mmCIF file of C-alpha atoms in Angstrom:
data_model
loop_
_atom_site.group_PDB
_atom_site.id
_atom_site.type_symbol
_atom_site.label_atom_id
_atom_site.label_comp_id
_atom_site.label_asym_id
_atom_site.label_seq_id
_atom_site.Cartn_x
_atom_site.Cartn_y
_atom_site.Cartn_z
ATOM 1 C CA MET A 1 -33.337 28.632 7.984
ATOM 2 C CA ASN A 2 -30.381 30.931 7.468
ATOM 3 C CA HIS A 3 -28.042 31.503 10.403
ATOM 4 C CA PRO A 4 -25.610 34.432 10.419
ATOM 5 C CA PRO A 5 -22.017 33.247 10.487
ATOM 6 C CA ARG A 6 -20.754 33.237 14.066
ATOM 7 C CA ARG A 7 -17.447 34.986 14.595
ATOM 8 C CA SER A 8 -14.984 32.833 16.461
ATOM 9 C CA THR A 9 -11.401 31.741 16.747
ATOM 10 C CA SER A 10 -10.118 28.193 16.564
ATOM 11 C CA ALA A 11 -9.811 28.211 20.367
ATOM 12 C CA ASP A 12 -13.593 28.556 20.662
ATOM 13 C CA ARG A 13 -14.291 25.197 19.024
ATOM 14 C CA PRO A 14 -13.097 21.635 19.689
ATOM 15 C CA PRO A 15 -10.720 20.139 17.096
ATOM 16 C CA LEU A 16 -12.431 18.592 14.087
ATOM 17 C CA GLN A 17 -12.300 14.797 14.058
ATOM 18 C CA SER A 18 -13.288 14.196 10.427
ATOM 19 C CA LYS A 19 -10.721 14.059 7.643
ATOM 20 C CA ARG A 20 -12.815 15.040 4.605
ATOM 21 C CA LEU A 21 -13.764 18.694 4.169
ATOM 22 C CA LEU A 22 -17.523 18.242 3.793
ATOM 23 C CA ASP A 23 -17.589 15.843 6.738
ATOM 24 C CA GLN A 24 -15.806 18.530 8.760
ATOM 25 C CA LEU A 25 -18.432 21.046 7.634
ATOM 26 C CA ARG A 26 -21.204 18.697 8.735
ATOM 27 C CA GLU A 27 -19.445 18.086 12.063
ATOM 28 C CA ARG A 28 -19.126 21.797 12.820
ATOM 29 C CA ILE A 29 -22.743 22.528 11.851
ATOM 30 C CA ARG A 30 -23.977 19.839 14.222
ATOM 31 C CA TYR A 31 -21.692 21.036 16.999
ATOM 32 C CA LEU A 32 -23.332 24.474 16.739
ATOM 33 C CA HIS A 33 -26.811 22.882 16.713
ATOM 34 C CA TYR A 34 -27.874 24.270 13.353
ATOM 35 C CA SER A 35 -31.019 22.782 11.852
ATOM 36 C CA LEU A 36 -31.027 19.909 9.377
ATOM 37 C CA LYS A 37 -32.276 22.256 6.653
ATOM 38 C CA THR A 38 -29.374 24.621 7.263
ATOM 39 C CA GLU A 39 -26.961 21.690 7.167
ATOM 40 C CA GLU A 40 -28.351 20.507 3.835
ATOM 41 C CA ALA A 41 -28.215 24.021 2.370
ATOM 42 C CA TYR A 42 -24.640 24.728 3.525
ATOM 43 C CA LEU A 43 -23.425 21.375 2.189
ATOM 44 C CA PHE A 44 -25.174 22.009 -1.133
ATOM 45 C CA TRP A 45 -23.592 25.434 -1.673
ATOM 46 C CA SER A 46 -20.150 24.310 -0.508
ATOM 47 C CA ARG A 47 -20.227 21.433 -3.012
ATOM 48 C CA ALA A 48 -21.438 23.774 -5.757
ATOM 49 C CA TYR A 49 -18.630 26.249 -4.974
ATOM 50 C CA ILE A 50 -15.947 23.542 -5.072
ATOM 51 C CA ARG A 51 -17.258 22.037 -8.319
ATOM 52 C CA PHE A 52 -17.607 25.467 -9.934
ATOM 53 C CA HIS A 53 -13.853 25.953 -9.513
ATOM 54 C CA GLY A 54 -12.836 22.540 -10.847
ATOM 55 C CA VAL A 55 -12.838 20.668 -7.505
ATOM 56 C CA ARG A 56 -10.164 22.896 -5.996
ATOM 57 C CA HIS A 57 -9.853 22.954 -2.219
ATOM 58 C CA PRO A 58 -11.360 26.128 -0.685
ATOM 59 C CA LYS A 59 -8.166 26.793 1.330
ATOM 60 C CA ASP A 60 -6.425 27.367 -2.002
ATOM 61 C CA MET A 61 -9.036 29.921 -3.050
ATOM 62 C CA GLY A 62 -10.099 33.293 -1.708
ATOM 63 C CA ALA A 63 -12.012 36.494 -2.401
ATOM 64 C CA ALA A 64 -11.743 36.320 -6.199
ATOM 65 C CA GLU A 65 -13.128 32.795 -6.367
ATOM 66 C CA VAL A 66 -15.965 33.493 -3.915
ATOM 67 C CA GLU A 67 -16.976 36.626 -5.818
ATOM 68 C CA ALA A 68 -16.795 34.791 -9.157
ATOM 69 C CA PHE A 69 -19.104 32.075 -7.844
ATOM 70 C CA LEU A 70 -21.606 34.540 -6.397
ATOM 71 C CA THR A 71 -21.534 36.615 -9.585
ATOM 72 C CA HIS A 72 -22.294 33.460 -11.567
ATOM 73 C CA LEU A 73 -25.288 32.770 -9.335
ATOM 74 C CA THR A 74 -26.621 36.285 -9.866
ATOM 75 C CA ASN A 75 -25.894 36.885 -13.566
ATOM 76 C CA VAL A 76 -26.117 33.401 -15.072
ATOM 77 C CA ARG A 77 -28.375 31.383 -12.796
ATOM 78 C CA ARG A 78 -30.353 34.483 -11.778
ATOM 79 C CA VAL A 79 -31.036 33.242 -8.271
ATOM 80 C CA SER A 80 -33.168 35.262 -5.864
ATOM 81 C CA VAL A 81 -31.707 37.620 -3.267
ATOM 82 C CA SER A 82 -32.502 35.165 -0.469
ATOM 83 C CA THR A 83 -30.760 32.320 -2.326
ATOM 84 C CA HIS A 84 -27.719 34.544 -2.960
ATOM 85 C CA LYS A 85 -27.553 35.379 0.755
ATOM 86 C CA GLN A 86 -27.858 31.724 1.683
ATOM 87 C CA ALA A 87 -24.952 30.778 -0.610
ATOM 88 C CA LEU A 88 -22.808 33.582 0.827
ATOM 89 C CA SER A 89 -23.625 32.535 4.403
ATOM 90 C CA ALA A 90 -22.657 28.953 3.570
ATOM 91 C CA LEU A 91 -19.254 30.011 2.206
ATOM 92 C CA LEU A 92 -18.556 32.369 5.099
ATOM 93 C CA PHE A 93 -19.356 29.535 7.503
ATOM 94 C CA LEU A 94 -17.105 27.153 5.559
ATOM 95 C CA TYR A 95 -14.124 29.516 5.697
ATOM 96 C CA ARG A 96 -14.543 30.751 9.273
ATOM 97 C CA GLU A 97 -15.723 27.644 11.072
ATOM 98 C CA VAL A 98 -14.044 24.827 9.138
ATOM 99 C CA ILE A 99 -10.997 26.180 7.331
ATOM 100 C CA GLY A 100 -10.285 28.737 10.056
ATOM 101 C CA VAL A 101 -9.899 31.720 7.737
ATOM 102 C CA ASP A 102 -11.320 35.099 8.768
ATOM 103 C CA LEU A 103 -9.791 37.673 6.441
ATOM 104 C CA PRO A 104 -10.854 41.296 5.797
ATOM 105 C CA TRP A 105 -12.247 40.455 2.351
ATOM 106 C CA MET A 106 -14.902 38.312 4.029
ATOM 107 C CA ASN A 107 -16.266 41.319 5.902
ATOM 108 C CA GLU A 108 -16.295 43.453 2.755
ATOM 109 C CA MET A 109 -18.231 40.908 0.680
ATOM 110 C CA ALA A 110 -21.245 42.660 -0.852
ATOM 111 C CA ARG A 111 -24.621 41.403 0.304
ATOM 112 C CA PRO A 112 -27.643 42.007 -1.936
ATOM 113 C CA THR A 113 -30.616 43.792 -0.429
ATOM 114 C CA ALA A 114 -34.015 42.188 -0.821
ATOM 115 C CA PRO A 115 -36.870 44.493 -1.805
ATOM 116 C CA ARG A 116 -39.407 45.082 0.979
ATOM 117 C CA ARG A 117 -42.674 43.636 -0.304
ATOM 118 C CA ILE A 118 -46.171 44.008 1.079
ATOM 119 C CA PRO A 119 -47.340 40.550 2.187
ATOM 120 C CA SER A 120 -50.382 38.877 0.687
ATOM 121 C CA VAL A 121 -53.184 38.961 3.251
ATOM 122 C CA LEU A 122 -56.591 37.293 3.248
ATOM 123 C CA THR A 123 -59.717 39.054 4.460
ATOM 124 C CA ILE A 124 -61.611 37.552 7.380
ATOM 125 C CA ASP A 125 -64.244 36.228 4.964
ATOM 126 C CA GLU A 126 -61.557 34.668 2.773
ATOM 127 C CA VAL A 127 -59.946 32.963 5.776
ATOM 128 C CA ALA A 128 -63.347 31.602 6.757
ATOM 129 C CA ALA A 129 -63.926 30.325 3.210
ATOM 130 C CA VAL A 130 -60.565 28.546 3.156
ATOM 131 C CA LEU A 131 -60.785 27.020 6.630
ATOM 132 C CA SER A 132 -64.339 25.768 6.026
ATOM 133 C CA ARG A 133 -62.944 23.625 3.218
ATOM 134 C CA MET A 134 -60.244 22.018 5.360
ATOM 135 C CA GLU A 135 -60.851 19.015 7.606
ATOM 136 C CA GLY A 136 -58.973 16.567 9.808
ATOM 137 C CA GLU A 137 -55.463 17.186 11.122
ATOM 138 C CA THR A 138 -54.545 19.608 8.344
ATOM 139 C CA GLY A 139 -57.718 21.601 8.979
ATOM 140 C CA LEU A 140 -56.988 21.787 12.698
ATOM 141 C CA LEU A 141 -53.368 22.761 12.053
ATOM 142 C CA ALA A 142 -54.421 25.518 9.638
ATOM 143 C CA ARG A 143 -56.859 26.907 12.229
ATOM 144 C CA LEU A 144 -54.135 26.746 14.870
ATOM 145 C CA LEU A 145 -51.622 28.656 12.714
ATOM 146 C CA TYR A 146 -54.159 31.358 11.849
ATOM 147 C CA GLY A 147 -55.418 31.556 15.430
ATOM 148 C CA THR A 148 -51.961 31.910 16.992
ATOM 149 C CA GLY A 149 -49.742 33.426 14.290
ATOM 150 C CA MET A 150 -47.265 30.553 14.532
ATOM 151 C CA ARG A 151 -45.030 29.650 11.616
ATOM 152 C CA LEU A 152 -45.565 26.326 9.867
ATOM 153 C CA MET A 153 -42.629 24.508 11.486
ATOM 154 C CA GLU A 154 -43.469 25.975 14.902
ATOM 155 C CA GLY A 155 -46.878 24.343 14.690
ATOM 156 C CA LEU A 156 -45.571 21.032 13.371
ATOM 157 C CA ARG A 157 -42.858 20.828 16.041
ATOM 158 C CA LEU A 158 -45.270 21.493 18.881
ATOM 159 C CA ARG A 159 -44.669 19.098 21.804
ATOM 160 C CA VAL A 160 -47.272 17.872 24.279
ATOM 161 C CA LYS A 161 -45.473 19.592 27.173
ATOM 162 C CA ASP A 162 -45.759 22.975 25.463
ATOM 163 C CA LEU A 163 -49.539 22.861 25.082
ATOM 164 C CA ASP A 164 -51.452 24.095 28.162
ATOM 165 C CA ILE A 165 -55.126 23.694 27.296
ATOM 166 C CA PRO A 166 -56.601 24.670 30.718
ATOM 167 C CA ARG A 167 -54.721 27.993 30.658
ATOM 168 C CA LYS A 168 -55.237 28.441 26.874
ATOM 169 C CA VAL A 169 -51.485 28.968 26.397
ATOM 170 C CA ILE A 170 -48.924 27.587 23.939
ATOM 171 C CA THR A 171 -45.176 27.919 24.475
ATOM 172 C CA VAL A 172 -43.274 28.126 21.207
ATOM 173 C CA ARG A 173 -39.804 26.714 21.771
ATOM 174 C CA GLU A 174 -36.649 27.694 19.869
ATOM 175 C CA ALA A 175 -38.457 29.711 17.246
ATOM 176 C CA LYS A 176 -36.680 31.752 14.605
ATOM 177 C CA GLY A 177 -33.537 33.198 16.129
ATOM 178 C CA GLY A 178 -33.494 30.550 18.866
ATOM 179 C CA LYS A 179 -36.042 32.440 21.011
ATOM 180 C CA ASP A 180 -38.999 31.114 23.008
ATOM 181 C CA ARG A 181 -42.316 32.934 23.189
ATOM 182 C CA VAL A 182 -45.850 32.412 24.428
ATOM 183 C CA VAL A 183 -48.998 32.664 22.295
ATOM 184 C CA MET A 184 -52.679 32.228 23.049
ATOM 185 C CA LEU A 185 -54.608 29.036 22.353
ATOM 186 C CA PRO A 186 -57.936 30.096 20.810
ATOM 187 C CA GLN A 187 -60.873 29.107 22.999
ATOM 188 C CA VAL A 188 -62.649 27.460 20.056
ATOM 189 C CA LEU A 189 -59.691 25.105 19.567
ATOM 190 C CA ALA A 190 -59.571 23.813 23.154
ATOM 191 C CA THR A 191 -61.837 20.821 22.458
ATOM 192 C CA PRO A 192 -60.354 19.951 19.020
ATOM 193 C CA MET A 193 -56.823 20.142 20.447
ATOM 194 C CA SER A 194 -57.811 17.849 23.316
ATOM 195 C CA ALA A 195 -59.122 15.368 20.758
ATOM 196 C CA GLN A 196 -55.872 15.686 18.811
ATOM 197 C CA LEU A 197 -53.908 14.884 21.969
ATOM 198 C CA ASP A 198 -56.008 11.748 22.408
ATOM 199 C CA LYS A 199 -55.102 10.661 18.858
ATOM 200 C CA ALA A 200 -51.437 11.456 19.451
ATOM 201 C CA ARG A 201 -51.444 9.522 22.729
ATOM 202 C CA ALA A 202 -52.840 6.439 20.988
ATOM 203 C CA ILE A 203 -49.904 6.584 18.540
ATOM 204 C CA TRP A 204 -47.426 7.150 21.375
ATOM 205 C CA THR A 205 -48.852 4.193 23.299
ATOM 206 C CA ALA A 206 -48.562 1.941 20.241
ATOM 207 C CA ASP A 207 -44.955 3.069 19.714
ATOM 208 C CA ARG A 208 -44.083 2.282 23.316
ATOM 209 C CA ALA A 209 -45.725 -1.129 23.089
ATOM 210 C CA ALA A 210 -43.717 -1.834 19.922
ATOM 211 C CA GLN A 211 -40.542 -0.535 21.637
ATOM 212 C CA GLN A 212 -39.932 2.009 18.897
ATOM 213 C CA SER A 213 -37.222 4.630 19.325
ATOM 214 C CA GLY A 214 -38.369 7.857 20.911
ATOM 215 C CA VAL A 215 -38.953 11.078 19.014
ATOM 216 C CA GLU A 216 -36.085 13.431 18.243
ATOM 217 C CA THR A 217 -35.093 15.722 21.111
ATOM 218 C CA PRO A 218 -33.131 18.972 20.733
ATOM 219 C CA HIS A 219 -29.358 19.244 21.031
ATOM 220 C CA ALA A 220 -27.709 16.930 23.558
ATOM 221 C CA LEU A 221 -30.811 16.200 25.626
ATOM 222 C CA ASP A 222 -30.865 12.585 24.443
ATOM 223 C CA ARG A 223 -27.381 12.079 25.916
ATOM 224 C CA LYS A 224 -28.195 13.728 29.223
ATOM 225 C CA TYR A 225 -31.657 12.124 29.470
ATOM 226 C CA PRO A 226 -31.607 9.100 27.118
ATOM 227 C CA ARG A 227 -35.268 8.242 27.710
ATOM 228 C CA ALA A 228 -36.652 11.770 27.305
ATOM 229 C CA GLY A 229 -37.638 11.135 23.677
ATOM 230 C CA GLN A 230 -39.764 8.182 24.766
ATOM 231 C CA THR A 231 -41.847 10.169 27.255
ATOM 232 C CA TRP A 232 -45.334 11.474 26.551
ATOM 233 C CA ALA A 233 -44.297 15.048 27.401
ATOM 234 C CA TRP A 234 -41.837 15.197 24.491
ATOM 235 C CA PHE A 235 -44.132 13.535 21.953
ATOM 236 C CA TRP A 236 -45.435 15.484 18.938
ATOM 237 C CA VAL A 237 -48.902 17.025 19.076
ATOM 238 C CA PHE A 238 -49.123 16.350 15.341
ATOM 239 C CA PRO A 239 -47.216 13.060 14.837
ATOM 240 C CA SER A 240 -46.649 11.532 11.424
ATOM 241 C CA PRO A 241 -48.791 8.459 10.728
ATOM 242 C CA THR A 242 -45.679 6.553 9.625
ATOM 243 C CA LEU A 243 -42.165 5.990 10.942
ATOM 244 C CA ALA A 244 -39.141 7.449 9.144
ATOM 245 C CA THR A 245 -35.358 7.191 9.246
ATOM 246 C CA ASP A 246 -33.613 10.096 10.968
ATOM 247 C CA PRO A 247 -31.179 11.424 8.300
ATOM 248 C CA ARG A 248 -28.566 12.359 10.911
ATOM 249 C CA SER A 249 -28.555 9.380 13.239
ATOM 250 C CA GLY A 250 -30.044 6.715 10.969
ATOM 251 C CA VAL A 251 -32.498 5.790 13.754
ATOM 252 C CA ILE A 252 -36.019 4.798 12.710
ATOM 253 C CA ARG A 253 -38.421 6.933 14.738
ATOM 254 C CA ARG A 254 -41.659 8.924 14.690
ATOM 255 C CA HIS A 255 -41.355 12.315 13.022
ATOM 256 C CA HIS A 256 -43.901 15.114 13.170
ATOM 257 C CA LEU A 257 -46.475 15.563 10.415
ATOM 258 C CA TYR A 258 -44.851 16.265 7.042
ATOM 259 C CA GLU A 259 -45.136 19.935 6.095
ATOM 260 C CA GLN A 260 -46.241 19.293 2.526
ATOM 261 C CA ARG A 261 -49.440 17.673 3.749
ATOM 262 C CA LEU A 262 -50.695 21.023 5.034
ATOM 263 C CA GLN A 263 -49.323 22.908 2.037
ATOM 264 C CA ARG A 264 -51.200 20.666 -0.401
ATOM 265 C CA ALA A 265 -54.431 20.777 1.630
ATOM 266 C CA LEU A 266 -54.295 24.580 1.865
ATOM 267 C CA LYS A 267 -53.633 24.972 -1.851
ATOM 268 C CA LEU A 268 -56.650 22.801 -2.666
ATOM 269 C CA ALA A 269 -58.890 24.766 -0.264
ATOM 270 C CA VAL A 270 -57.786 28.094 -1.752
ATOM 271 C CA THR A 271 -58.605 26.846 -5.250
ATOM 272 C CA GLU A 272 -62.013 25.563 -4.163
ATOM 273 C CA ALA A 273 -62.755 28.903 -2.470
ATOM 274 C CA GLY A 274 -62.042 30.715 -5.754
ATOM 275 C CA ILE A 275 -59.354 32.976 -4.251
ATOM 276 C CA ALA A 276 -57.062 34.358 -6.942
ATOM 277 C CA LYS A 277 -54.403 36.031 -4.758
ATOM 278 C CA PRO A 278 -51.165 34.146 -3.888
ATOM 279 C CA VAL A 279 -51.661 32.135 -0.706
ATOM 280 C CA SER A 280 -49.180 30.005 1.237
ATOM 281 C CA VAL A 281 -49.222 28.658 4.776
ATOM 282 C CA HIS A 282 -47.318 31.797 5.844
ATOM 283 C CA THR A 283 -50.246 33.884 4.560
ATOM 284 C CA LEU A 284 -52.213 32.651 7.580
ATOM 285 C CA ARG A 285 -49.590 34.276 9.827
ATOM 286 C CA HIS A 286 -49.759 37.528 7.841
ATOM 287 C CA SER A 287 -53.553 37.469 8.087
ATOM 288 C CA PHE A 288 -53.417 36.823 11.858
ATOM 289 C CA ALA A 289 -51.255 39.925 12.403
ATOM 290 C CA THR A 290 -53.291 42.146 10.101
ATOM 291 C CA HIS A 291 -56.623 41.120 11.620
ATOM 292 C CA LEU A 292 -55.318 41.694 15.156
ATOM 293 C CA LEU A 293 -54.226 45.224 14.257
ATOM 294 C CA GLN A 294 -57.511 45.762 12.464
ATOM 295 C CA GLY A 295 -59.324 44.750 15.659
ATOM 296 C CA GLY A 296 -57.449 47.319 17.742
ATOM 297 C CA THR A 297 -54.618 45.244 19.248
ATOM 298 C CA ASP A 298 -51.557 47.429 19.842
ATOM 299 C CA ILE A 299 -48.565 46.799 17.614
ATOM 300 C CA ARG A 300 -46.205 45.901 20.493
ATOM 301 C CA THR A 301 -48.480 43.033 21.512
ATOM 302 C CA VAL A 302 -48.610 41.812 17.921
ATOM 303 C CA GLN A 303 -44.812 42.056 17.755
ATOM 304 C CA GLU A 304 -44.477 39.819 20.829
ATOM 305 C CA LEU A 305 -47.008 37.293 19.549
ATOM 306 C CA LEU A 306 -45.183 37.030 16.211
ATOM 307 C CA GLY A 307 -41.756 36.871 17.852
ATOM 308 C CA HIS A 308 -40.309 39.793 15.891
ATOM 309 C CA SER A 309 -37.076 41.218 17.316
ATOM 310 C CA ASP A 310 -37.745 44.660 15.853
ATOM 311 C CA VAL A 311 -41.110 46.414 15.733
ATOM 312 C CA SER A 312 -40.201 47.742 12.279
ATOM 313 C CA THR A 313 -40.764 44.217 10.944
ATOM 314 C CA THR A 314 -44.270 44.239 12.403
ATOM 315 C CA MET A 315 -44.938 47.738 11.024
ATOM 316 C CA ILE A 316 -45.307 46.349 7.508
ATOM 317 C CA TYR A 317 -48.805 45.163 8.436
ATOM 318 C CA THR A 318 -49.854 48.754 9.124
ATOM 319 C CA HIS A 319 -49.220 49.504 5.443
ATOM 320 C CA VAL A 320 -51.622 46.741 4.504
ATOM 321 C CA LEU A 321 -54.252 48.213 6.837
ATOM 322 C CA LYS A 322 -53.975 51.753 5.478
ATOM 323 C CA ILE A 323 -55.046 50.591 2.041
ATOM 324 C CA ALA A 324 -57.426 47.840 3.112
ATOM 325 C CA ALA A 325 -59.293 50.130 5.507
ATOM 326 C CA GLY A 326 -59.801 52.723 2.802
ATOM 327 C CA THR A 327 -58.424 55.540 4.934
ATOM 328 C CA THR A 328 -57.000 57.301 1.884
ATOM 329 C CA ARG A 329 -59.658 58.374 -0.575
ATOM 330 C CA SER A 330 -58.886 58.344 -4.270
ATOM 331 C CA PRO A 331 -59.286 61.714 -6.064
ATOM 332 C CA LEU A 332 -61.384 59.888 -8.673
ATOM 333 C CA ASP A 333 -64.075 59.228 -6.043
ATOM 334 C CA ALA A 334 -64.246 62.936 -5.240
ATOM 335 C CA LEU A 335 -64.311 63.834 -8.923
ATOM 336 C CA LEU A 336 -67.170 61.533 -9.873
ATOM 337 C CA ALA A 337 -69.129 62.319 -6.723
ATOM 338 C CA ALA A 338 -69.150 66.034 -7.561
#
């Protein structure tokens, strides 16, 4: 969700039309096509910063006030490293993109370093035990995420046009970092995914008959092609069963399946399977990568499938394998075997 602040000058951006500061922040975020989650987070931290300093305007504050706020988050509220970074990114964006301030103290602001942790990974038998307890759309989505290594939102935002069942290929659009990539569609999911498309098409047909607004389309596509969101190609593979109000436009339309539905279903399946280790939807992605490496797939291929910019990020799964494969023998085994 976090976006690094983009360096720019006032000449790079159109003049802000809004009068209120937070409306200007929202306007600039949308101009740069940041996600709704990023918008909500940046607005939250900007409000918190302003209220922390007695509702003073940020243009009247500087390095001392930013550092005081971040120190409060760390020492008093004891937020995580990722939360601290998110708050800092929000304030840097506010000053650079809205207020138009880019001073040296902003570049020298200390950024906390998150500890590198070994991810929780399920064994193949554990994955089988979990997936066997999941049914319906959430079960299919869980199998798809494990079978392709996609992130949760990448799977939920999958469009009909990006699913090529005959070629067993899925195109992941605008993934983390704004990059596209291609992943395999598991052979065993070809028939279930075809059935899912039939269900989605029935919903799309009903929406068209009821003259509902089309689904959300990225960036300015709806202005260039106003009817694109109403076409079958742009419809969700996993549509929500109900309509919802778009928080940005106020338009009532069909959203994709709500992420918490899968999270709740997975949590229940993990409990029923008697698995004690921490498991989230992202654990399926970790397990996908680890099992590919375990099966002999080269690390560069795994890097491309996961969409990692740097192979060092993918290398963390090799640490999991070294222990899991038992390649290092404990001296206690040698001692007791003697």
